[in-house]
Amino acid sequence: MHNQAIQTLIHPHPHRYSPQIEQACDALAARLSGSSSTGFDGLNRIRLSLEIPLADTSPSAQGALVSALISGLTRRGLPRPTPVGCSSSTASLSRGLTLEGALKRPGKGPVLIVAPSAAQAGQVARLLHAWGGGPVLMLNAEWEMEGGGPSSPETRQDLRFDAVYVFMPLNIKALVTRKDGIVMRSAGRAGAPWRILLLAKGKWEPIASMAQRPTSSDIETSLYNYTAATSPLTKGISAVRNLFNKRQ
């Protein structure tokens, strides 16, 4: 998110994200299972995106994240998607393809497109047209994580994905302090809400729920409203006002 008041926090290694990976696999399984005996037949129109950002972009860390996701899906009885790496750090994914290789010789069946950059949006759109059947899963697309979209209207239409799982830790500036927060969505069903959570007194407090992906302005407004509602000063003023009203 391009906002000086909001910074994306990312964990250094996939093992820190084990609970989130399991949650992501549960959401994917819920969306992909039940339509057939394999869970993927006839679902070629399904396009689901995931956002589980990592600070460590090394091949080993990226590969570990992809392997954990694929393992989680196969343990839930779903076919193994073919991973397609879009950067130098994802070029050597186990039993995977590079984006260039997939464009030259597109396969078929479920596919997992990993970490495409905004500059690669056009190539990803071409791959979706060329790839045969199966659902398309996309992990950590740059344009999704920045809350925008591909610049070309045609490409934006081709790359319309439903965010099935998002776990985006944030550091939010409110006046002179900073708060840790999370933008999260776990959409085991279509239409699941987006949630904003804030770390308060060691616990994650839900402070807002929205039908659409929250913008930076939504996040800041939610934090200000929460801060005002829970501020001792605000509570004190409210208590005095109530007491005054009762005496009248």
JSON list of C-alpha atoms in Angstrom, two decimals, residues 109-198:
[
{"chain": "A", "resi": 109, "resn": "GLY", "atom": "CA", "xyz": [-4.92, -28.58, -15.18]},
{"chain": "A", "resi": 110, "resn": "PRO", "atom": "CA", "xyz": [-4.61, -26.53, -11.98]},
{"chain": "A", "resi": 111, "resn": "VAL", "atom": "CA", "xyz": [-1.84, -23.94, -11.96]},
{"chain": "A", "resi": 112, "resn": "LEU", "atom": "CA", "xyz": [-0.27, -21.79, -9.22]},
{"chain": "A", "resi": 113, "resn": "ILE", "atom": "CA", "xyz": [1.28, -18.55, -10.52]},
{"chain": "A", "resi": 114, "resn": "VAL", "atom": "CA", "xyz": [3.86, -17.32, -8.02]},
{"chain": "A", "resi": 115, "resn": "ALA", "atom": "CA", "xyz": [4.85, -13.70, -7.32]},
{"chain": "A", "resi": 116, "resn": "PRO", "atom": "CA", "xyz": [4.21, -11.98, -10.66]},
{"chain": "A", "resi": 117, "resn": "SER", "atom": "CA", "xyz": [5.33, -8.36, -10.84]},
{"chain": "A", "resi": 118, "resn": "ALA", "atom": "CA", "xyz": [3.15, -5.54, -12.17]},
{"chain": "A", "resi": 119, "resn": "ALA", "atom": "CA", "xyz": [5.34, -5.45, -15.28]},
{"chain": "A", "resi": 120, "resn": "GLN", "atom": "CA", "xyz": [4.46, -9.11, -15.95]},
{"chain": "A", "resi": 121, "resn": "ALA", "atom": "CA", "xyz": [0.69, -8.60, -15.84]},
{"chain": "A", "resi": 122, "resn": "GLY", "atom": "CA", "xyz": [0.40, -8.81, -19.62]},
{"chain": "A", "resi": 123, "resn": "GLN", "atom": "CA", "xyz": [2.37, -12.07, -19.75]},
{"chain": "A", "resi": 124, "resn": "VAL", "atom": "CA", "xyz": [0.22, -13.57, -16.99]},
{"chain": "A", "resi": 125, "resn": "ALA", "atom": "CA", "xyz": [-2.92, -12.60, -18.91]},
{"chain": "A", "resi": 126, "resn": "ARG", "atom": "CA", "xyz": [-1.57, -14.36, -22.02]},
{"chain": "A", "resi": 127, "resn": "LEU", "atom": "CA", "xyz": [-0.76, -17.44, -19.98]},
{"chain": "A", "resi": 128, "resn": "LEU", "atom": "CA", "xyz": [-4.33, -17.61, -18.66]},
{"chain": "A", "resi": 129, "resn": "HIS", "atom": "CA", "xyz": [-5.63, -17.71, -22.23]},
{"chain": "A", "resi": 130, "resn": "ALA", "atom": "CA", "xyz": [-3.10, -20.36, -23.26]},
{"chain": "A", "resi": 131, "resn": "TRP", "atom": "CA", "xyz": [-3.25, -22.66, -20.22]},
{"chain": "A", "resi": 132, "resn": "GLY", "atom": "CA", "xyz": [-5.65, -25.56, -20.62]},
{"chain": "A", "resi": 133, "resn": "GLY", "atom": "CA", "xyz": [-8.40, -26.06, -18.04]},
{"chain": "A", "resi": 134, "resn": "GLY", "atom": "CA", "xyz": [-8.28, -26.24, -14.28]},
{"chain": "A", "resi": 135, "resn": "PRO", "atom": "CA", "xyz": [-8.52, -23.40, -11.78]},
{"chain": "A", "resi": 136, "resn": "VAL", "atom": "CA", "xyz": [-5.89, -20.68, -11.65]},
{"chain": "A", "resi": 137, "resn": "LEU", "atom": "CA", "xyz": [-4.35, -19.85, -8.28]},
{"chain": "A", "resi": 138, "resn": "MET", "atom": "CA", "xyz": [-2.15, -16.79, -7.92]},
{"chain": "A", "resi": 139, "resn": "LEU", "atom": "CA", "xyz": [0.17, -16.15, -4.98]},
{"chain": "A", "resi": 140, "resn": "ASN", "atom": "CA", "xyz": [1.52, -12.74, -3.96]},
{"chain": "A", "resi": 141, "resn": "ALA", "atom": "CA", "xyz": [0.85, -10.82, -7.16]},
{"chain": "A", "resi": 142, "resn": "GLU", "atom": "CA", "xyz": [2.49, -7.42, -6.84]},
{"chain": "A", "resi": 143, "resn": "TRP", "atom": "CA", "xyz": [-0.55, -5.50, -8.09]},
{"chain": "A", "resi": 144, "resn": "GLU", "atom": "CA", "xyz": [-2.87, -7.29, -5.66]},
{"chain": "A", "resi": 145, "resn": "MET", "atom": "CA", "xyz": [-0.70, -6.66, -2.60]},
{"chain": "A", "resi": 146, "resn": "GLU", "atom": "CA", "xyz": [-0.37, -2.96, -3.45]},
{"chain": "A", "resi": 147, "resn": "GLY", "atom": "CA", "xyz": [-4.14, -2.70, -3.56]},
{"chain": "A", "resi": 148, "resn": "GLY", "atom": "CA", "xyz": [-4.23, -1.48, -7.14]},
{"chain": "A", "resi": 149, "resn": "GLY", "atom": "CA", "xyz": [-4.37, -3.38, -10.38]},
{"chain": "A", "resi": 150, "resn": "PRO", "atom": "CA", "xyz": [-2.76, -3.72, -13.79]},
{"chain": "A", "resi": 151, "resn": "SER", "atom": "CA", "xyz": [-2.63, -0.38, -15.60]},
{"chain": "A", "resi": 152, "resn": "SER", "atom": "CA", "xyz": [-4.18, -1.64, -18.83]},
{"chain": "A", "resi": 153, "resn": "PRO", "atom": "CA", "xyz": [-8.02, -1.89, -18.72]},
{"chain": "A", "resi": 154, "resn": "GLU", "atom": "CA", "xyz": [-7.89, -4.98, -20.94]},
{"chain": "A", "resi": 155, "resn": "THR", "atom": "CA", "xyz": [-5.34, -6.70, -18.72]},
{"chain": "A", "resi": 156, "resn": "ARG", "atom": "CA", "xyz": [-7.28, -5.68, -15.62]},
{"chain": "A", "resi": 157, "resn": "GLN", "atom": "CA", "xyz": [-10.33, -7.49, -16.99]},
{"chain": "A", "resi": 158, "resn": "ASP", "atom": "CA", "xyz": [-8.31, -10.62, -17.82]},
{"chain": "A", "resi": 159, "resn": "LEU", "atom": "CA", "xyz": [-6.73, -10.67, -14.37]},
{"chain": "A", "resi": 160, "resn": "ARG", "atom": "CA", "xyz": [-9.91, -10.49, -12.34]},
{"chain": "A", "resi": 161, "resn": "PHE", "atom": "CA", "xyz": [-9.28, -12.78, -9.34]},
{"chain": "A", "resi": 162, "resn": "ASP", "atom": "CA", "xyz": [-11.24, -13.42, -6.16]},
{"chain": "A", "resi": 163, "resn": "ALA", "atom": "CA", "xyz": [-9.05, -13.03, -3.07]},
{"chain": "A", "resi": 164, "resn": "VAL", "atom": "CA", "xyz": [-9.62, -16.33, -1.26]},
{"chain": "A", "resi": 165, "resn": "TYR", "atom": "CA", "xyz": [-7.04, -15.68, 1.47]},
{"chain": "A", "resi": 166, "resn": "VAL", "atom": "CA", "xyz": [-5.19, -12.53, 2.50]},
{"chain": "A", "resi": 167, "resn": "PHE", "atom": "CA", "xyz": [-3.02, -12.07, 5.57]},
{"chain": "A", "resi": 168, "resn": "MET", "atom": "CA", "xyz": [-1.42, -8.64, 5.35]},
{"chain": "A", "resi": 169, "resn": "PRO", "atom": "CA", "xyz": [0.29, -7.44, 8.56]},
{"chain": "A", "resi": 170, "resn": "LEU", "atom": "CA", "xyz": [0.53, -3.65, 8.76]},
{"chain": "A", "resi": 171, "resn": "ASN", "atom": "CA", "xyz": [2.09, -0.98, 10.91]},
{"chain": "A", "resi": 172, "resn": "ILE", "atom": "CA", "xyz": [-0.34, 1.95, 11.07]},
{"chain": "A", "resi": 173, "resn": "LYS", "atom": "CA", "xyz": [0.55, 5.45, 12.18]},
{"chain": "A", "resi": 174, "resn": "ALA", "atom": "CA", "xyz": [-2.09, 7.21, 14.24]},
{"chain": "A", "resi": 175, "resn": "LEU", "atom": "CA", "xyz": [-1.14, 10.72, 15.33]},
{"chain": "A", "resi": 176, "resn": "VAL", "atom": "CA", "xyz": [2.19, 10.24, 17.18]},
{"chain": "A", "resi": 177, "resn": "THR", "atom": "CA", "xyz": [1.94, 6.47, 17.77]},
{"chain": "A", "resi": 178, "resn": "ARG", "atom": "CA", "xyz": [2.10, 3.38, 15.59]},
{"chain": "A", "resi": 179, "resn": "LYS", "atom": "CA", "xyz": [-0.12, 0.34, 15.90]},
{"chain": "A", "resi": 180, "resn": "ASP", "atom": "CA", "xyz": [0.26, -3.19, 14.55]},
{"chain": "A", "resi": 181, "resn": "GLY", "atom": "CA", "xyz": [-2.69, -4.29, 12.47]},
{"chain": "A", "resi": 182, "resn": "ILE", "atom": "CA", "xyz": [-3.79, -6.88, 9.96]},
{"chain": "A", "resi": 183, "resn": "VAL", "atom": "CA", "xyz": [-5.93, -6.76, 6.86]},
{"chain": "A", "resi": 184, "resn": "MET", "atom": "CA", "xyz": [-7.36, -10.26, 6.53]},
{"chain": "A", "resi": 185, "resn": "ARG", "atom": "CA", "xyz": [-9.77, -12.22, 4.39]},
{"chain": "A", "resi": 186, "resn": "SER", "atom": "CA", "xyz": [-10.46, -15.95, 4.56]},
{"chain": "A", "resi": 187, "resn": "ALA", "atom": "CA", "xyz": [-13.06, -16.61, 1.89]},
{"chain": "A", "resi": 188, "resn": "GLY", "atom": "CA", "xyz": [-14.02, -20.26, 2.09]},
{"chain": "A", "resi": 189, "resn": "ARG", "atom": "CA", "xyz": [-17.26, -19.00, 0.61]},
{"chain": "A", "resi": 190, "resn": "ALA", "atom": "CA", "xyz": [-17.81, -16.33, -2.01]},
{"chain": "A", "resi": 191, "resn": "GLY", "atom": "CA", "xyz": [-18.63, -12.91, -0.60]},
{"chain": "A", "resi": 192, "resn": "ALA", "atom": "CA", "xyz": [-16.80, -13.34, 2.71]},
{"chain": "A", "resi": 193, "resn": "PRO", "atom": "CA", "xyz": [-15.96, -9.96, 4.29]},
{"chain": "A", "resi": 194, "resn": "TRP", "atom": "CA", "xyz": [-12.60, -8.23, 4.59]},
{"chain": "A", "resi": 195, "resn": "ARG", "atom": "CA", "xyz": [-11.58, -7.58, 8.18]},
{"chain": "A", "resi": 196, "resn": "ILE", "atom": "CA", "xyz": [-9.25, -5.10, 9.83]},
{"chain": "A", "resi": 197, "resn": "LEU", "atom": "CA", "xyz": [-7.74, -6.18, 13.15]},
{"chain": "A", "resi": 198, "resn": "LEU", "atom": "CA", "xyz": [-5.64, -4.19, 15.60]}
]
